[in-house]
Short mmCIF file of C-alpha atoms in Angstrom, two decimals:
data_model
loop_
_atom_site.label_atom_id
_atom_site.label_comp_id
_atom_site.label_asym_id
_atom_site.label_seq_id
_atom_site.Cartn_x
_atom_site.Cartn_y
_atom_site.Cartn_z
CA UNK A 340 125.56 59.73 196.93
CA UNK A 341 128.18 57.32 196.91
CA UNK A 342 132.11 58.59 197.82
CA UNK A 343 133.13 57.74 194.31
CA UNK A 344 130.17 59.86 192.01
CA UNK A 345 131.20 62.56 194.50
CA UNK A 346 134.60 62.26 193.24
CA UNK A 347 133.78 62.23 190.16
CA UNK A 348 131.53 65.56 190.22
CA UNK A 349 134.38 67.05 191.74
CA UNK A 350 136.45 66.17 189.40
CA UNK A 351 133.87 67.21 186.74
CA UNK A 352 133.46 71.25 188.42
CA UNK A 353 137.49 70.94 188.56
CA UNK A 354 137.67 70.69 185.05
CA UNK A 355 135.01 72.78 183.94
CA UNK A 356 137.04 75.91 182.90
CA UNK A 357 140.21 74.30 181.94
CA UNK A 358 137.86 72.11 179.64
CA UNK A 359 136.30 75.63 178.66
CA UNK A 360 139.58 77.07 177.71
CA UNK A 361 141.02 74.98 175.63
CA UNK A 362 142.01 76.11 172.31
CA UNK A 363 139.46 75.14 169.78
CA UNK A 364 141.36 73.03 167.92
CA UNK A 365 142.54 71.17 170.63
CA UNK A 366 138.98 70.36 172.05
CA UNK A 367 138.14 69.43 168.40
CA UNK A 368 141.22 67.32 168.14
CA UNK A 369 140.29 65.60 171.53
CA UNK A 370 136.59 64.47 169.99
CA UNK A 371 138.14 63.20 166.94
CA UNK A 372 140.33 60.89 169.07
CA UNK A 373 137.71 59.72 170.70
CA UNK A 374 135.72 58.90 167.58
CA UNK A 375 139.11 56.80 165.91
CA UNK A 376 139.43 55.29 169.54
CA UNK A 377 135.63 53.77 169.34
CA UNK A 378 136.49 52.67 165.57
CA UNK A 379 139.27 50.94 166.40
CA UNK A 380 138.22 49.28 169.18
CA UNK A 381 135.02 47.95 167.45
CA UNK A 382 135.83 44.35 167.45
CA UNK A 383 136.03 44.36 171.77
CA UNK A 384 132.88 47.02 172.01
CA UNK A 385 130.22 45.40 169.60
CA UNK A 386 130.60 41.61 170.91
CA UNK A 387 129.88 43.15 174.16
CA UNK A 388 126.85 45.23 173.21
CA UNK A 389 125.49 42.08 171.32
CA UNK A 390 126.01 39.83 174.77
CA UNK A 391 124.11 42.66 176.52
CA UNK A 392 121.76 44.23 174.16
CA UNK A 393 120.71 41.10 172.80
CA UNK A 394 120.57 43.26 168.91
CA UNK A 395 122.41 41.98 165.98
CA UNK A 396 125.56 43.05 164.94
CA UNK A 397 125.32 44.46 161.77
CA UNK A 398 123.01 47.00 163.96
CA UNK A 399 125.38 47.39 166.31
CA UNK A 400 128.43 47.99 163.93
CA UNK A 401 126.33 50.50 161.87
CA UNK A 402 125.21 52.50 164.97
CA UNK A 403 128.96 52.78 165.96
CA UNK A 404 129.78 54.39 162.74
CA UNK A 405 126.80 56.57 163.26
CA UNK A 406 128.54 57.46 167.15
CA UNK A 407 131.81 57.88 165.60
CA UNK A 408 130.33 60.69 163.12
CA UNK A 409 128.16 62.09 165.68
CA UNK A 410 131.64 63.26 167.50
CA UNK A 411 133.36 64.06 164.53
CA UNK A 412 130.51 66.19 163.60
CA UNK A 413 130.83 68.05 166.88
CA UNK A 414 134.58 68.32 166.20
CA UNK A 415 133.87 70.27 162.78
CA UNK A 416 130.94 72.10 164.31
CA UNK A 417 133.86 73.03 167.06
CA UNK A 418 136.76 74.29 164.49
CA UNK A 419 134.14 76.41 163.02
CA UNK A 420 133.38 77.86 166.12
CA UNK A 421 129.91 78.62 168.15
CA UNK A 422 127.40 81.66 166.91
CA UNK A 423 129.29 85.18 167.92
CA UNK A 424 127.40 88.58 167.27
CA UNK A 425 129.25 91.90 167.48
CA UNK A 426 127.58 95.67 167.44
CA UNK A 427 129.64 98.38 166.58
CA UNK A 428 129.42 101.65 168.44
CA UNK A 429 127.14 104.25 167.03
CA UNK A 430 126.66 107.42 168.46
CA UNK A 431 123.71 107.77 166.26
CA UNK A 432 122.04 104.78 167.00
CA UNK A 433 117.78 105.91 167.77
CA UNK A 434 117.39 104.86 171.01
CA UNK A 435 120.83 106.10 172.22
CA UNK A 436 124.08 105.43 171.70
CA UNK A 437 124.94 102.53 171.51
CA UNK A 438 128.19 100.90 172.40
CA UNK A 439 130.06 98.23 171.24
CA UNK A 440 128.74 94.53 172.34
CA UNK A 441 129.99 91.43 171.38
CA UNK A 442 127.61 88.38 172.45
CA UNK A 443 129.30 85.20 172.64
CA UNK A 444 128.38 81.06 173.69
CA UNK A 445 129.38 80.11 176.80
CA UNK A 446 129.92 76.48 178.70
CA UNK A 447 127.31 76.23 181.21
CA UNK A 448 129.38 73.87 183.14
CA UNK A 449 128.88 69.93 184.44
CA UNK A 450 126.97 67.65 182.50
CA UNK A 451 124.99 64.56 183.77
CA UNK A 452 124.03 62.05 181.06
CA UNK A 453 121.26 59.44 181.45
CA UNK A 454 122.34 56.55 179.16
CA UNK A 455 118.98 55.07 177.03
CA UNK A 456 119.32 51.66 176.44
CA UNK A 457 117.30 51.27 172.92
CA UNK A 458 120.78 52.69 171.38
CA UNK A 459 123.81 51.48 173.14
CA UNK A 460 126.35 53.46 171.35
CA UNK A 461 124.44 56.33 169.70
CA UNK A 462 122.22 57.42 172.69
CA UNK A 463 124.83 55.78 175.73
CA UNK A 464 128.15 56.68 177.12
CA UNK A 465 129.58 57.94 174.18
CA UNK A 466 126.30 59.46 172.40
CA UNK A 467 124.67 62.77 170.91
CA UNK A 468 124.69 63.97 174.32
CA UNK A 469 127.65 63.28 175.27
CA UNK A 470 129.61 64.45 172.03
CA UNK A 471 127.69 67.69 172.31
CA UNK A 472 127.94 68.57 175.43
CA UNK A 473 131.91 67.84 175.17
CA UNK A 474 131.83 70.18 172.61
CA UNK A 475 130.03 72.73 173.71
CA UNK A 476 132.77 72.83 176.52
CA UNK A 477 131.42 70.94 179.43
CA UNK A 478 132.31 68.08 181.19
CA UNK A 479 130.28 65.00 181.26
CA UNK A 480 129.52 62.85 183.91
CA UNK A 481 127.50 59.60 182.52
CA UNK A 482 125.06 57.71 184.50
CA UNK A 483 125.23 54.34 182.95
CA UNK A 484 122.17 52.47 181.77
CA UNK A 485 122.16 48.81 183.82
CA UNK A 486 120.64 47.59 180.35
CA UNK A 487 124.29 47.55 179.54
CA UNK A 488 127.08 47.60 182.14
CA UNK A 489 129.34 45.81 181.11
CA UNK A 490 129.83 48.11 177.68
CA UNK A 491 129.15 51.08 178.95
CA UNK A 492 132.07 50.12 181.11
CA UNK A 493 134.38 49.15 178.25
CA UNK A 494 133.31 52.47 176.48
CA UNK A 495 133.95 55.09 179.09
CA UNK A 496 137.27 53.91 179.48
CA UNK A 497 137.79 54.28 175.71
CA UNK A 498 136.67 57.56 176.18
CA UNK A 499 138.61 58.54 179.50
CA UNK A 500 141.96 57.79 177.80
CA UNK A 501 141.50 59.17 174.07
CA UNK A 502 140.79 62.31 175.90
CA UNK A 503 143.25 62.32 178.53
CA UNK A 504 145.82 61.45 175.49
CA UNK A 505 144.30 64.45 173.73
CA UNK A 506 145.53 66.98 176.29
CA UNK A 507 141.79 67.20 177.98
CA UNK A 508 142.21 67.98 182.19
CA UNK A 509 141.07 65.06 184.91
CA UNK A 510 137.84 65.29 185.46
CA UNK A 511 136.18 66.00 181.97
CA UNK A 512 134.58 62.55 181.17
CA UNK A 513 132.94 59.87 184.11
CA UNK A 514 131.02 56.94 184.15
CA UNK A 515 129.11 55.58 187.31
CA UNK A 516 126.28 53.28 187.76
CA UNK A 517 123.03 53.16 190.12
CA UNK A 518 119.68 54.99 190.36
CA UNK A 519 120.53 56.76 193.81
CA UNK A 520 123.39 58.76 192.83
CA UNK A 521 121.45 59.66 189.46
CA UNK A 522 118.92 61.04 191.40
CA UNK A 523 121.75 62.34 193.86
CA UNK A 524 123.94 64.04 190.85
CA UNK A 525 120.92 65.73 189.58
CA UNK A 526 120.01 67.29 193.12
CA UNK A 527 124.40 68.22 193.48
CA UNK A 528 124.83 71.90 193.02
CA UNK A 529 128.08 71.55 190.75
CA UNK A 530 125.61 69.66 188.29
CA UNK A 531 124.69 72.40 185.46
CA UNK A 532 122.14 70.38 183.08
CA UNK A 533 120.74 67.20 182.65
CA UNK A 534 120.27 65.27 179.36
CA UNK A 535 117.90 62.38 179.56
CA UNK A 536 116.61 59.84 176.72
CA UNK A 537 114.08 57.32 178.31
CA UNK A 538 110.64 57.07 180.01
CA UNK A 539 108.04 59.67 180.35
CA UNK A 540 107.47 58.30 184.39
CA UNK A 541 111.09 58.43 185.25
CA UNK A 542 112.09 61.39 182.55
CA UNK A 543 109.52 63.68 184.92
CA UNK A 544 110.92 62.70 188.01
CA UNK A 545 114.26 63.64 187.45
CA UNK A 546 112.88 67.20 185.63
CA UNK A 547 110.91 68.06 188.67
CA UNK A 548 113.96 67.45 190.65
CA UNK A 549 115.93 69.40 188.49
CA UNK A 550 113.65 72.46 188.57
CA UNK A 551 113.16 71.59 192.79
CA UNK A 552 116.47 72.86 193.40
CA UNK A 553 117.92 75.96 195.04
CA UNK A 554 119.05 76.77 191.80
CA UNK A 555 116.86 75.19 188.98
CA UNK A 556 118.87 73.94 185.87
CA UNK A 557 118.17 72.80 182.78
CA UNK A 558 116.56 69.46 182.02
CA UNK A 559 116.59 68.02 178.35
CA UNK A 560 114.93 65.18 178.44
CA UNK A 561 113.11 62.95 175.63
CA UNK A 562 110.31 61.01 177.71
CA UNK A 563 108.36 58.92 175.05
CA UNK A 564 106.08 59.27 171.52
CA UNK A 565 103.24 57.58 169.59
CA UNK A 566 104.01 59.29 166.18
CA UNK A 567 101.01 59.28 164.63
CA UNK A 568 100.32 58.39 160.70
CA UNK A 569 97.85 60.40 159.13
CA UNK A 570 96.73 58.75 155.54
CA UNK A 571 94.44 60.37 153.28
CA UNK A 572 91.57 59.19 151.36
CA UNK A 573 93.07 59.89 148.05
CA UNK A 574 96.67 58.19 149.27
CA UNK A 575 94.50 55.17 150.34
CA UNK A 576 93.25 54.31 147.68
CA UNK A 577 96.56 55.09 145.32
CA UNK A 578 98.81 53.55 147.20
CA UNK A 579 97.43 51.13 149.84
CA UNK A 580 100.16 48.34 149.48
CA UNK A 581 102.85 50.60 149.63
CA UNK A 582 101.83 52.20 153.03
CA UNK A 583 100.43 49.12 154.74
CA UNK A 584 104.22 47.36 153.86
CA UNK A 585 105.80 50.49 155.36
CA UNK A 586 103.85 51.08 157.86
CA UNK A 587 104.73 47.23 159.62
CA UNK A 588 108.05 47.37 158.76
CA UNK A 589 108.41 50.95 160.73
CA UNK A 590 106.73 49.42 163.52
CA UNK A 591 108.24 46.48 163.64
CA UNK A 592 112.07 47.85 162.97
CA UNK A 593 114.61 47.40 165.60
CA UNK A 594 111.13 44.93 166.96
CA UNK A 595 109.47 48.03 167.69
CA UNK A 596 112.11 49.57 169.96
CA UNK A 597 112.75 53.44 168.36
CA UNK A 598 111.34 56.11 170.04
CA UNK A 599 110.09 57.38 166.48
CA UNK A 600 108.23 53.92 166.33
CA UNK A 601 104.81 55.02 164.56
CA UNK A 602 102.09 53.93 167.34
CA UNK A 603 99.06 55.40 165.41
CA UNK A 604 98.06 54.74 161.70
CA UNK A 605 95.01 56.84 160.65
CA UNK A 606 93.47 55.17 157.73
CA UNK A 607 89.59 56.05 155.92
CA UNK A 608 86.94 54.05 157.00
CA UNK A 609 86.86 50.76 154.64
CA UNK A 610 90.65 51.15 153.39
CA UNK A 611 92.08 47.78 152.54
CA UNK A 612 95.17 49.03 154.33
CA UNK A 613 93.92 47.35 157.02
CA UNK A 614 93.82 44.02 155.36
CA UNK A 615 96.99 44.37 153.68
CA UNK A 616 99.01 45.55 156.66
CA UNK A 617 97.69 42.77 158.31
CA UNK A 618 98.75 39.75 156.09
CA UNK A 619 102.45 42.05 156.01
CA UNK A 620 102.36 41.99 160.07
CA UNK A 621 101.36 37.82 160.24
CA UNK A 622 104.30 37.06 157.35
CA UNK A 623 106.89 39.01 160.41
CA UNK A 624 108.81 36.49 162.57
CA UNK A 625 109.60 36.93 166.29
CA UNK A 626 112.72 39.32 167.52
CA UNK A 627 114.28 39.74 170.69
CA UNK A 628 114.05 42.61 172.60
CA UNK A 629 116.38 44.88 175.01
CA UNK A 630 116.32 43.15 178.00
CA UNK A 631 113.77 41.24 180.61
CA UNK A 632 112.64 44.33 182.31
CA UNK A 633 111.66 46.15 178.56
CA UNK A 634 109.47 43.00 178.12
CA UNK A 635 107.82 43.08 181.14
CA UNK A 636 107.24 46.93 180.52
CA UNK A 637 105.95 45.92 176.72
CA UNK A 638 103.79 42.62 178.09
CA UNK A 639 101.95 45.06 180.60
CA UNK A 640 101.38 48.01 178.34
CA UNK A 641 100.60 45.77 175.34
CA UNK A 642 97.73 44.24 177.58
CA UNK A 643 95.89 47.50 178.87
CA UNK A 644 96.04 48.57 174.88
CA UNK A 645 94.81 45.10 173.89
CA UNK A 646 92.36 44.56 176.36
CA UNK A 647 90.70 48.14 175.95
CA UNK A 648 86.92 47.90 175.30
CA UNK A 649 86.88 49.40 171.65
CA UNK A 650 90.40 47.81 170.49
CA UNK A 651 89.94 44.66 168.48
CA UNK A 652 93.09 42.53 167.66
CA UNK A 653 94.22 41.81 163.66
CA UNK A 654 97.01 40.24 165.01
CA UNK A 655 97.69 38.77 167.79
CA UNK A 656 101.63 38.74 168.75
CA UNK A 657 103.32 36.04 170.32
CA UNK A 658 106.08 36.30 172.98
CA UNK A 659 108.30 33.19 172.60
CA UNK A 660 112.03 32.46 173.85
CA UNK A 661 113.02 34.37 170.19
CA UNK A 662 111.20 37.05 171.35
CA UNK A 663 107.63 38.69 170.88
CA UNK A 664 106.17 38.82 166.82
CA UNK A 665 104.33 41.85 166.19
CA UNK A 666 100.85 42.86 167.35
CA UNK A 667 98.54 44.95 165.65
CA UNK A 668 95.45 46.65 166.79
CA UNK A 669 92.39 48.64 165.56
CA UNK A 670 90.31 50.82 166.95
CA UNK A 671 88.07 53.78 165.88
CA UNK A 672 88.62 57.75 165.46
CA UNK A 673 85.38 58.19 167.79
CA UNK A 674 87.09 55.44 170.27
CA UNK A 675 90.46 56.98 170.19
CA UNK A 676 88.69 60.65 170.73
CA UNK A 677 86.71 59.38 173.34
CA UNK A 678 89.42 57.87 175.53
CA UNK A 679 93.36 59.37 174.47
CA UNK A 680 94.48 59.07 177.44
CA UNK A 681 94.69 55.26 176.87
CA UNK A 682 94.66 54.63 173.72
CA UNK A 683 97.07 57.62 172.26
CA UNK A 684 99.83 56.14 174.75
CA UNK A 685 103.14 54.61 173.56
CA UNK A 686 103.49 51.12 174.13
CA UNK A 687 107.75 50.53 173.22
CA UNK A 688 107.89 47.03 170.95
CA UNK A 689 106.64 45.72 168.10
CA UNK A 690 102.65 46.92 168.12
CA UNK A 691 100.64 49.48 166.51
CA UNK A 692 96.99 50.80 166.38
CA UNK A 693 95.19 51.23 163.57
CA UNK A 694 92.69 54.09 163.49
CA UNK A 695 89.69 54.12 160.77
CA UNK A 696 88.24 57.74 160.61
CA UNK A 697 85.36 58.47 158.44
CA UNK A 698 85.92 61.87 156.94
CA UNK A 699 88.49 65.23 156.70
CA UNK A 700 86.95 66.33 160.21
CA UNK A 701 87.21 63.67 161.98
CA UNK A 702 90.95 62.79 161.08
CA UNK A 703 91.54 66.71 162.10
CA UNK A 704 90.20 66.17 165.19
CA UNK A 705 92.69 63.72 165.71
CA UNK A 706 95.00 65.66 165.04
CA UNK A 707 94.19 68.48 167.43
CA UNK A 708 93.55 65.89 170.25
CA UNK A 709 97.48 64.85 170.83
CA UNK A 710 99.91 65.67 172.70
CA UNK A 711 103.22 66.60 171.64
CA UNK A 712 104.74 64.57 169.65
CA UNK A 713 108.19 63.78 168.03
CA UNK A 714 106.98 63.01 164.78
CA UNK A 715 103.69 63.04 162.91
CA UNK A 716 103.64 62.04 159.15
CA UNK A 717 100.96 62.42 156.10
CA UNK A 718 100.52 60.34 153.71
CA UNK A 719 98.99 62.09 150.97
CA UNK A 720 98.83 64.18 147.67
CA UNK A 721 99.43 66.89 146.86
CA UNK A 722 96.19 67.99 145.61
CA UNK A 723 93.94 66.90 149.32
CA UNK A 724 92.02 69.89 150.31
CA UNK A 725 93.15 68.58 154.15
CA UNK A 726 96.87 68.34 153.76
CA UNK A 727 97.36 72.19 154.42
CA UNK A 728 94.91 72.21 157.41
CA UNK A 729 96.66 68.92 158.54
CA UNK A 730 100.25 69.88 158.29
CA UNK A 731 99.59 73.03 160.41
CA UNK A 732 98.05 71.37 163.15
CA UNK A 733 100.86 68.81 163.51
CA UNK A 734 103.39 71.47 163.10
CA UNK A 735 101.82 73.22 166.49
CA UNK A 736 102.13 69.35 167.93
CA UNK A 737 105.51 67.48 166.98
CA UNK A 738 109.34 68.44 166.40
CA UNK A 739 109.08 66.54 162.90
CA UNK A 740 106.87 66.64 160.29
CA UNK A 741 107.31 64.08 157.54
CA UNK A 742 105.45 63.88 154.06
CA UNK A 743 104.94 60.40 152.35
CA UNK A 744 107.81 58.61 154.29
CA UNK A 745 108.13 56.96 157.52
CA UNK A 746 109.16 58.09 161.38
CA UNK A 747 111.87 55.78 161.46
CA UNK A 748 115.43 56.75 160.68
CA UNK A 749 116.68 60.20 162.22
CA UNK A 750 119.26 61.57 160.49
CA UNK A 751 122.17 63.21 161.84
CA UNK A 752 122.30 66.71 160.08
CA UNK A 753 122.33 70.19 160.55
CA UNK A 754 118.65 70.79 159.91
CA UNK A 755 117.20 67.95 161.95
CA UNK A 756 115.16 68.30 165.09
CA UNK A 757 114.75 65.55 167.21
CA UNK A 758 112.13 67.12 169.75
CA UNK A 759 108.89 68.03 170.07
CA UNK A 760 106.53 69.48 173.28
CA UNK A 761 106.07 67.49 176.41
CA UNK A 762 105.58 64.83 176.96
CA UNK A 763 107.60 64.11 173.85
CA UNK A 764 110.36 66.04 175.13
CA UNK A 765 110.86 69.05 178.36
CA UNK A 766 112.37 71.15 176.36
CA UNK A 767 110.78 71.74 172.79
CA UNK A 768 113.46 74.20 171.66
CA UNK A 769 116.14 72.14 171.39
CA UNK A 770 117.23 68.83 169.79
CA UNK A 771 119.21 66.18 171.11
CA UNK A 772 119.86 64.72 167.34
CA UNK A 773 122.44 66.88 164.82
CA UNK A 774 125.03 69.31 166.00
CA UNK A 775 122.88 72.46 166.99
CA UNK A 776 122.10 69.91 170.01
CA UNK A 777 125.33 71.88 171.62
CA UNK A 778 122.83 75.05 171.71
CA UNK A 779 121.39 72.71 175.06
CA UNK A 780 124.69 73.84 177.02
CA UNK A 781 125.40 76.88 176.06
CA UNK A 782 124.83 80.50 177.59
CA UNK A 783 124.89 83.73 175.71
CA UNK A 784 126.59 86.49 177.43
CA UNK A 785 127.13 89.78 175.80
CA UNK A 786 130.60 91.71 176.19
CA UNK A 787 129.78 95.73 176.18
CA UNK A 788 133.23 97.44 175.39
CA UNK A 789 135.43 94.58 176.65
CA UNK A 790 138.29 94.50 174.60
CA UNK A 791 138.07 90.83 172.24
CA UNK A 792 141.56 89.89 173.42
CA UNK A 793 140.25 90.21 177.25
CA UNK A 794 136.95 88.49 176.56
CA UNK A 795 136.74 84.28 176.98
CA UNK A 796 135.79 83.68 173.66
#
C-alpha cells in the first residue's frame, strides 16, 4: 500500500467516532451540502464526465440530479433517525423477567468504495454507496475507477470541502487511485466493509479477500446479471410489437451498458417477436461505449456468445469508430438448458439472446435453471395458468421481480431492492439502490438497563 492510502485509512479510523457522534442534524446538514455542492458545480463536473465517459450529456446531467437526491435522501432518512427498539421491564414476562433493553444502529466503522464506471456520478465517488454509508455514520474511503480519473478527481474534492465546511472531522471522505492499494485497503484491518459495483471475476476476488482476513468483514458487492424476460404465449400473441420494441430499446439503452440490461428474452416457439424485434434492432444506429478496455471485454464475450454452436445471429452488430450497433441472438430453450453456463452469461453492451421455448414446462425449466439474478420480468396476463408458478420461481432467484415492464430504470425509493443472490450480488439481503442501503453498515447492539442519556444513540 502506498504511504498516501495509508494516510488516508488513518485518517478514515481517526474519524470514525467523531463522524459517529455527530448530532444528527449536523451529519444530515453535511450530506445536503454536499448534494448543493455537486449541483452547483455541474457545469465543471459533467464536461469532464462527457470527455471521460464518452456518454452524452443530457445523461450525464440527469444522473447528477439523480446523485444529488440520492444524498439528500440519506439526509432525510438521517433526521428521521435509524430503526431503535426498546423493551420495558416486566417482572412478569414468561420466560423470566425481563429487563429493560433498548436495541439501537450502530456505525460499523471505515468504508472502502469501489467506483463502477457504467454510472459516473450515481454509482462513483459520490454515489449510493457513498451517500449511505456517510449516513449511516462511517467514513468513506473511495477507490477511484481509472474509467474516470480525472472526474472522480474533481468530485472528491467537491466532496472533501462541502463536508469539511459542514463541521465533518479530517479524515471522513478520501479518494485514491490504483488496483494494489484496493486490494491492499480491503486486506487493512481499520477497513470495516467493502461496497463494490462491477465484475463478477474481480467482485469475487476482492470478497474472498475480504472474508480471508483475521477478521472477516462485510463485502457488498454487485458482480453482474442477465435478467431474464419471460413472455407468455397469451402476451405473445396480444402484444408482440409492443414487447419486441421494448425489449431492443432495454437492451440497447445506455448501448447496452446497465447492469439491469435484459440478456435473455423467452419468447413461444413461432412468435413473430422474433421478427419484429429484429427489424426494431437493424433500424438502431451505433453508440459509443465506456471506454477501450469495456469494448475489448464486450468484443470477446460477444464472440464466445456468437460463435456458440446452437446460437444463430438475427443481427449482426457492427463495431465502428461511433461505436458498436446492437447484436441480437437466438438460440433454443433445449440449447440454453443444455449449456447455461455459456449461454445464461452476461455479455455488458448492446446484445441480447433470444430464447424460443415450446410450452409452460419448458419456459419453467428455465426458470429454475438460473442463477441469481437482479431482475427477472413476465410478460403476461393475468389470466396464464403459468404466471403464479413463474413468479414464485423467480422470486426464489432475483432481488426484482417486474410484471409487464422492463429491467431498465431503478428507481430510487424506499421499497426498492437492487440485489439479488450470487452471483448477482454477495450479499442478497441488502440493496445498494434506495435508502435502506444504510442497513449495509450498520450493527445492532442492544442496551440492557443502560440509562438512554448514557447510551450512544
Amino acid at each position: 500500500m502506498t504511504d498516501v492510502t495509508d494516510a488516508l485509512l488513518g485518517a478514515a479510523a481517526e474519524a470514525a467516532r467523531p463522524w459517529a457522534e455527530l448530532p444528527d442534524e449536523k451529519r444530515a446538514a453535511a450530506l445536503d451540502a454536499v448534494a448543493d455542492t455537486l449541483d452547483a458545480a455541474a457545469d465543471e463536473l459533467v464536461p469532464l464526465a462527457r470527455e471521460e465517459s464518452r456518454l452524452p450529456e443530457g445523461r450525464l446531467r440527469g444522473e447528477l440530479v439523480r446523485t444529488t437526491f440520492q444524498l439528500r435522501s440519506f439526509a432525510a432518512q438521517v433526521r428521521e433517525g435509524f430503526e431503535v427498539i426498546s423493551d420495558e421491564p416486566d417482572p412478569d414476562w414468561p420466560t423470566g423477567p425481563r429487563p429493560a433493553l433498548r436495541r439501537v444502529l450502530l456505525p460499523l466503522g471505515p468504508v472502502v468504495v469501489f467506483a463502477a464506471s457504467n454510472f459516473p456520478f450515481a454509482f462513483s465517488v459520490a454515489g449510493g454507496d457513498t451517500a449511505s454509508a456517510l449516513a449511516a455514520g462511517c467514513p468513506v474511503v473511495v477507490k477511484a475507477h481509472p474509467g474516470h480519473p480525472k472526474l472522480s478527481d474533481a468530485t472528491a474534492e467537491l466532496v472533501r470541502k462541502a463536508l469539511t465546511s459542514a463541521g465533518a472531522p479530517e479524515g471522513t471522505f478520501a479518494l485514491f487511485h490504483g488496483e494494489a492499494d484496493g486490494r491492499d485497503a480491503v486486506l487493512d484491518p481499520r477497513t470495516k466493509a467493502v461496497a463494490f459495483t462491477g465484475s463478477l471475476r474481480g467482485g469475487r476476488a476482492l470478497f474472498d479477500l475480504a472474508v480471508s482476513r483475521p477478521e472477516p468483514i462485510p463485502f457488498y458487492g454487485e458482480l453482474g446479471s442477465v435478467n431474464p424476460v419471460f413472455v407468455t404465449r397469451s402476451a405473445a400473441e396480444a402484444r408482440a410489437g409492443e414487447i419486441a420494441t421494448g425489449y431492443v430499446d432495454s437492451f440497447t439503452l445506455g448501448t447496452g451498458q446497465f447492469c439491469t440490461k435484459p440478456g435473455l428474452l423467452l419468447v413461444p416457439s413461432g412468435s413473430r417477436i422474433l421478427e419484429l424485434a429484429t427489424e426494431h434492432a437493424r433500424a438502431k444506429g451505433a453508440a459509443a461505449l465506456l471506454n477501450d478496455r469495456i469494448t475489448d471485454g464486450y468484443t470477446a464475450g460477444l464472440e464466445t456468445l456468437r460463435g456458440h454452436g446452437s446460437v444463430r445471429v438475427l443481427v449482426e452488430g457492427v463495431l465502428g469508430e461511433d461505436g458498436p450497433t446492437p447484436t441480437l441472438l437466438a438460440t433454443t430453450a433445449a440449447d440454453l438448458l443444455a449449456d447455461p453456463d455459456t449461454l445464461a452469461t452476461e455479455c455488458f453492451g448492446p446484445a441480447s439472446l433470444v430464447v424460443t421455448y415450446d410450452d409452460d414446462e419448458q419456459l419453467l425449466a428455465v426458470a429454475r435453471s438460473l442463477e441469481g439474478q437482479l431482475t427477472g420480468t413476465v410478460h403476461g396476463e393475468e389470466s396464464d395458468d403459468v404466471a403464479r408458478p413463474l413468479l414464485a420461481e423467480l422470486a426464489q432467484r432475483v432481488g426484482r421481480v417486474l410484471w409487464n415492464g422492463w429491467p431498465t430504470g431503478v428507481s430510487v425509493t424506499a421499497a426498492m431492492h437492487h440485489g439479488g443472490p450470487y452471483p448477482a450480488t454477495t450479499s442478497p439481503l441488502h440493496t445498494s439502490v434506495g435508502i435502506t442501503a444504510s442497513a449495509r453498515f450498520l450493527r445492532p447492539v442492544a442496551f440492557q438497563n443502560v440509562p438512554a442519556h448514557l447510551s450512544p444513540r
